[in-house]
PDB file of C-alpha atoms in Angstrom:
ATOM      1  CA  MET Q   1     -27.197 -31.281 -77.607  1.00  0.00           C
ATOM      2  CA  THR Q   2     -23.152 -31.538 -75.629  1.00  0.00           C
ATOM      3  CA  ARG Q   3     -20.796 -33.527 -76.225  1.00  0.00           C
ATOM      4  CA  ARG Q   4     -20.909 -36.990 -74.053  1.00  0.00           C
ATOM      5  CA  GLN Q   5     -18.638 -39.306 -73.186  1.00  0.00           C
ATOM      6  CA  ILE Q   6     -19.390 -43.160 -73.291  1.00  0.00           C
ATOM      7  CA  SER Q   7     -17.580 -45.055 -71.141  1.00  0.00           C
ATOM      8  CA  SER Q   8     -17.316 -48.860 -71.344  1.00  0.00           C
ATOM      9  CA  GLY Q   9     -16.084 -49.000 -67.633  1.00  0.00           C
ATOM     10  CA  SER Q  10     -12.669 -50.231 -68.040  1.00  0.00           C
ATOM     11  CA  LYS Q  11     -10.048 -48.898 -65.857  1.00  0.00           C
ATOM     12  CA  PHE Q  12      -7.720 -48.498 -69.151  1.00  0.00           C
ATOM     13  CA  GLU Q  13     -10.099 -45.456 -70.184  1.00  0.00           C
ATOM     14  CA  ALA Q  14      -9.007 -43.230 -67.393  1.00  0.00           C
ATOM     15  CA  GLU Q  15      -5.600 -44.422 -66.943  1.00  0.00           C
ATOM     16  CA  ILE Q  16      -4.787 -43.724 -70.769  1.00  0.00           C
ATOM     17  CA  GLY Q  17      -7.109 -40.903 -71.453  1.00  0.00           C
ATOM     18  CA  TYR Q  18      -9.789 -42.111 -73.473  1.00  0.00           C
ATOM     19  CA  SER Q  19     -13.337 -42.724 -73.666  1.00  0.00           C
ATOM     20  CA  ARG Q  20     -14.631 -45.443 -75.412  1.00  0.00           C
ATOM     21  CA  ALA Q  21     -16.806 -43.365 -77.759  1.00  0.00           C
ATOM     22  CA  ILE Q  22     -17.729 -39.778 -77.924  1.00  0.00           C
ATOM     23  CA  VAL Q  23     -21.590 -38.571 -79.038  1.00  0.00           C
ATOM     24  CA  ASP Q  24     -21.791 -35.103 -80.176  1.00  0.00           C
ATOM     25  CA  GLY Q  25     -25.234 -34.377 -81.338  1.00  0.00           C
ATOM     26  CA  ASP Q  26     -26.425 -36.951 -84.553  1.00  0.00           C
ATOM     27  CA  TRP Q  27     -22.765 -37.959 -84.205  1.00  0.00           C
ATOM     28  CA  MET Q  28     -21.094 -40.910 -82.727  1.00  0.00           C
ATOM     29  CA  TRP Q  29     -17.620 -42.094 -82.627  1.00  0.00           C
ATOM     30  CA  VAL Q  30     -16.515 -45.515 -81.170  1.00  0.00           C
ATOM     31  CA  SER Q  31     -13.038 -45.719 -80.465  1.00  0.00           C
ATOM     32  CA  GLY Q  32     -10.520 -48.877 -81.562  1.00  0.00           C
ATOM     33  CA  THR Q  33     -12.651 -51.743 -79.870  1.00  0.00           C
ATOM     34  CA  THR Q  34     -11.266 -55.437 -79.416  1.00  0.00           C
ATOM     35  CA  GLY Q  35     -12.499 -59.035 -78.933  1.00  0.00           C
ATOM     36  CA  PHE Q  36     -12.088 -59.087 -75.230  1.00  0.00           C
ATOM     37  CA  ASP Q  37     -15.219 -60.216 -73.417  1.00  0.00           C
ATOM     38  CA  TYR Q  38     -14.923 -57.423 -70.886  1.00  0.00           C
ATOM     39  CA  ASP Q  39     -16.776 -59.339 -68.465  1.00  0.00           C
ATOM     40  CA  THR Q  40     -14.306 -62.047 -68.134  1.00  0.00           C
ATOM     41  CA  MET Q  41     -11.502 -60.481 -69.649  1.00  0.00           C
ATOM     42  CA  THR Q  42     -11.000 -63.124 -72.286  1.00  0.00           C
ATOM     43  CA  ILE Q  43     -10.551 -63.547 -75.662  1.00  0.00           C
ATOM     44  CA  SER Q  44     -10.940 -66.185 -78.011  1.00  0.00           C
ATOM     45  CA  GLU Q  45      -7.796 -67.187 -80.096  1.00  0.00           C
ATOM     46  CA  ASP Q  46      -9.998 -67.503 -83.181  1.00  0.00           C
ATOM     47  CA  VAL Q  47      -9.925 -64.363 -85.212  1.00  0.00           C
ATOM     48  CA  ALA Q  48     -13.698 -64.852 -86.318  1.00  0.00           C
ATOM     49  CA  GLU Q  49     -14.641 -64.857 -82.942  1.00  0.00           C
ATOM     50  CA  GLN Q  50     -12.970 -61.693 -81.758  1.00  0.00           C
ATOM     51  CA  ALA Q  51     -14.357 -60.086 -84.754  1.00  0.00           C
ATOM     52  CA  ASP Q  52     -17.834 -61.161 -83.303  1.00  0.00           C
ATOM     53  CA  GLN Q  53     -17.137 -59.909 -79.902  1.00  0.00           C
ATOM     54  CA  THR Q  54     -16.034 -56.974 -81.204  1.00  0.00           C
ATOM     55  CA  PHE Q  55     -18.716 -56.393 -82.559  1.00  0.00           C
ATOM     56  CA  ARG Q  56     -20.970 -57.305 -79.442  1.00  0.00           C
ATOM     57  CA  ASN Q  57     -18.627 -54.702 -77.885  1.00  0.00           C
ATOM     58  CA  ILE Q  58     -19.483 -51.629 -80.390  1.00  0.00           C
ATOM     59  CA  ARG Q  59     -23.474 -52.586 -80.471  1.00  0.00           C
ATOM     60  CA  ALA Q  60     -23.340 -52.069 -76.495  1.00  0.00           C
ATOM     61  CA  ALA Q  61     -21.369 -49.194 -76.689  1.00  0.00           C
ATOM     62  CA  LEU Q  62     -23.617 -47.840 -79.502  1.00  0.00           C
ATOM     63  CA  GLU Q  63     -26.739 -48.756 -77.377  1.00  0.00           C
ATOM     64  CA  LYS Q  64     -25.516 -46.720 -74.754  1.00  0.00           C
ATOM     65  CA  ALA Q  65     -25.884 -43.823 -76.544  1.00  0.00           C
ATOM     66  CA  GLY Q  66     -29.169 -44.788 -78.230  1.00  0.00           C
ATOM     67  CA  PHE Q  67     -27.825 -45.590 -81.271  1.00  0.00           C
ATOM     68  CA  SER Q  68     -27.504 -48.727 -83.349  1.00  0.00           C
ATOM     69  CA  LEU Q  69     -25.032 -50.723 -85.824  1.00  0.00           C
ATOM     70  CA  ALA Q  70     -27.923 -49.194 -88.417  1.00  0.00           C
ATOM     71  CA  ASP Q  71     -26.443 -45.665 -88.026  1.00  0.00           C
ATOM     72  CA  VAL Q  72     -22.635 -46.934 -88.500  1.00  0.00           C
ATOM     73  CA  VAL Q  73     -21.543 -44.926 -91.713  1.00  0.00           C
ATOM     74  CA  ARG Q  74     -18.049 -45.376 -91.731  1.00  0.00           C
ATOM     75  CA  ALA Q  75     -15.694 -48.891 -90.024  1.00  0.00           C
ATOM     76  CA  THR Q  76     -11.507 -49.280 -89.982  1.00  0.00           C
ATOM     77  CA  TYR Q  77     -10.698 -52.813 -89.568  1.00  0.00           C
ATOM     78  CA  ILE Q  78      -7.002 -53.238 -88.349  1.00  0.00           C
ATOM     79  CA  PHE Q  79      -5.345 -56.457 -88.538  1.00  0.00           C
ATOM     80  CA  PRO Q  80      -1.665 -57.453 -87.488  1.00  0.00           C
ATOM     81  CA  LYS Q  81      -1.982 -59.885 -90.531  1.00  0.00           C
ATOM     82  CA  ALA Q  82      -3.613 -60.137 -93.957  1.00  0.00           C
ATOM     83  CA  GLU Q  83      -4.646 -63.235 -93.970  1.00  0.00           C
ATOM     84  CA  ASP Q  84      -7.092 -62.911 -91.106  1.00  0.00           C
ATOM     85  CA  PHE Q  85      -9.011 -60.068 -93.027  1.00  0.00           C
ATOM     86  CA  ALA Q  86     -11.200 -62.816 -95.529  1.00  0.00           C
ATOM     87  CA  PRO Q  87     -11.924 -64.891 -92.579  1.00  0.00           C
ATOM     88  CA  CYS Q  88     -13.894 -62.057 -90.628  1.00  0.00           C
ATOM     89  CA  TRP Q  89     -15.748 -61.529 -93.773  1.00  0.00           C
ATOM     90  CA  PRO Q  90     -18.895 -63.518 -92.754  1.00  0.00           C
ATOM     91  CA  VAL Q  91     -19.153 -61.458 -89.436  1.00  0.00           C
ATOM     92  CA  PHE Q  92     -18.839 -58.470 -90.815  1.00  0.00           C
ATOM     93  CA  ARG Q  93     -21.318 -59.278 -93.048  1.00  0.00           C
ATOM     94  CA  LYS Q  94     -23.712 -60.403 -90.320  1.00  0.00           C
ATOM     95  CA  TYR Q  95     -23.428 -57.455 -88.242  1.00  0.00           C
ATOM     96  CA  LEU Q  96     -22.955 -54.964 -91.546  1.00  0.00           C
ATOM     97  CA  GLY Q  97     -24.325 -56.729 -94.538  1.00  0.00           C
ATOM     98  CA  ASP Q  98     -27.718 -54.176 -94.779  1.00  0.00           C
ATOM     99  CA  VAL Q  99     -25.913 -51.075 -93.195  1.00  0.00           C
ATOM    100  CA  ARG Q 100     -22.897 -50.947 -95.858  1.00  0.00           C
ATOM    101  CA  PRO Q 101     -20.928 -48.207 -94.562  1.00  0.00           C
ATOM    102  CA  ALA Q 102     -17.709 -46.798 -95.958  1.00  0.00           C
ATOM    103  CA  CYS Q 103     -14.778 -49.414 -94.516  1.00  0.00           C
ATOM    104  CA  THR Q 104     -11.144 -49.450 -94.835  1.00  0.00           C
ATOM    105  CA  ALA Q 105      -8.768 -52.395 -93.747  1.00  0.00           C
ATOM    106  CA  ILE Q 106      -5.187 -51.774 -92.778  1.00  0.00           C
ATOM    107  CA  VAL Q 107      -2.855 -54.166 -91.758  1.00  0.00           C
ATOM    108  CA  ALA Q 108      -0.466 -53.092 -88.797  1.00  0.00           C
ATOM    109  CA  GLY Q 109       0.517 -54.275 -85.457  1.00  0.00           C
ATOM    110  CA  LEU Q 110      -1.824 -53.910 -82.191  1.00  0.00           C
ATOM    111  CA  ILE Q 111      -0.816 -53.315 -78.784  1.00  0.00           C
ATOM    112  CA  ASP Q 112      -1.825 -56.994 -77.099  1.00  0.00           C
ATOM    113  CA  PRO Q 113      -0.062 -59.851 -79.208  1.00  0.00           C
ATOM    114  CA  ARG Q 114      -3.199 -61.644 -78.813  1.00  0.00           C
ATOM    115  CA  MET Q 115      -5.374 -59.339 -80.317  1.00  0.00           C
ATOM    116  CA  LYS Q 116      -6.122 -60.478 -84.099  1.00  0.00           C
ATOM    117  CA  ILE Q 117      -8.391 -57.510 -84.989  1.00  0.00           C
ATOM    118  CA  GLU Q 118      -9.439 -53.809 -83.591  1.00  0.00           C
ATOM    119  CA  ILE Q 119     -12.605 -52.456 -85.460  1.00  0.00           C
ATOM    120  CA  GLU Q 120     -13.561 -48.389 -85.319  1.00  0.00           C
ATOM    121  CA  VAL Q 121     -16.559 -47.099 -86.255  1.00  0.00           C
ATOM    122  CA  THR Q 122     -18.608 -43.762 -86.720  1.00  0.00           C
ATOM    123  CA  ALA Q 123     -22.291 -43.049 -86.813  1.00  0.00           C
ATOM    124  CA  ARG Q 124     -24.560 -41.059 -87.239  1.00  0.00           C
ATOM    125  CA  LYS Q 125     -28.197 -41.242 -86.092  1.00  0.00           C
ATOM    126  CA  ARG Q 126     -31.264 -42.065 -89.003  1.00  0.00           C
TER     127      ARG Q 126
END
């Protein structure tokens, strides 16, 4: 199987020079994803709602390539504020509770001040 790029259709992918995700064989890497609703380009002010939308965006990228959230083996959560981590636990459990991938949470600034969480995942097709 050859390397394949997965696009969300965002103009930023071409302007910046990245892909929403890359598939290579049984592996898939999903770029850092945020809680923007790509249809409306809006984002909630609530961190848990952003996390939920982020997982919907990640799931869409995975499914576009024939993967699912059940294939996720690694997740990285990035928060500008450490106190936003705990409110997202129920969302993490909702989407990955049965999968229980290896995870890391990092506190770091994000590009847009409206963003309260960014998530990247790695998946391996089962």
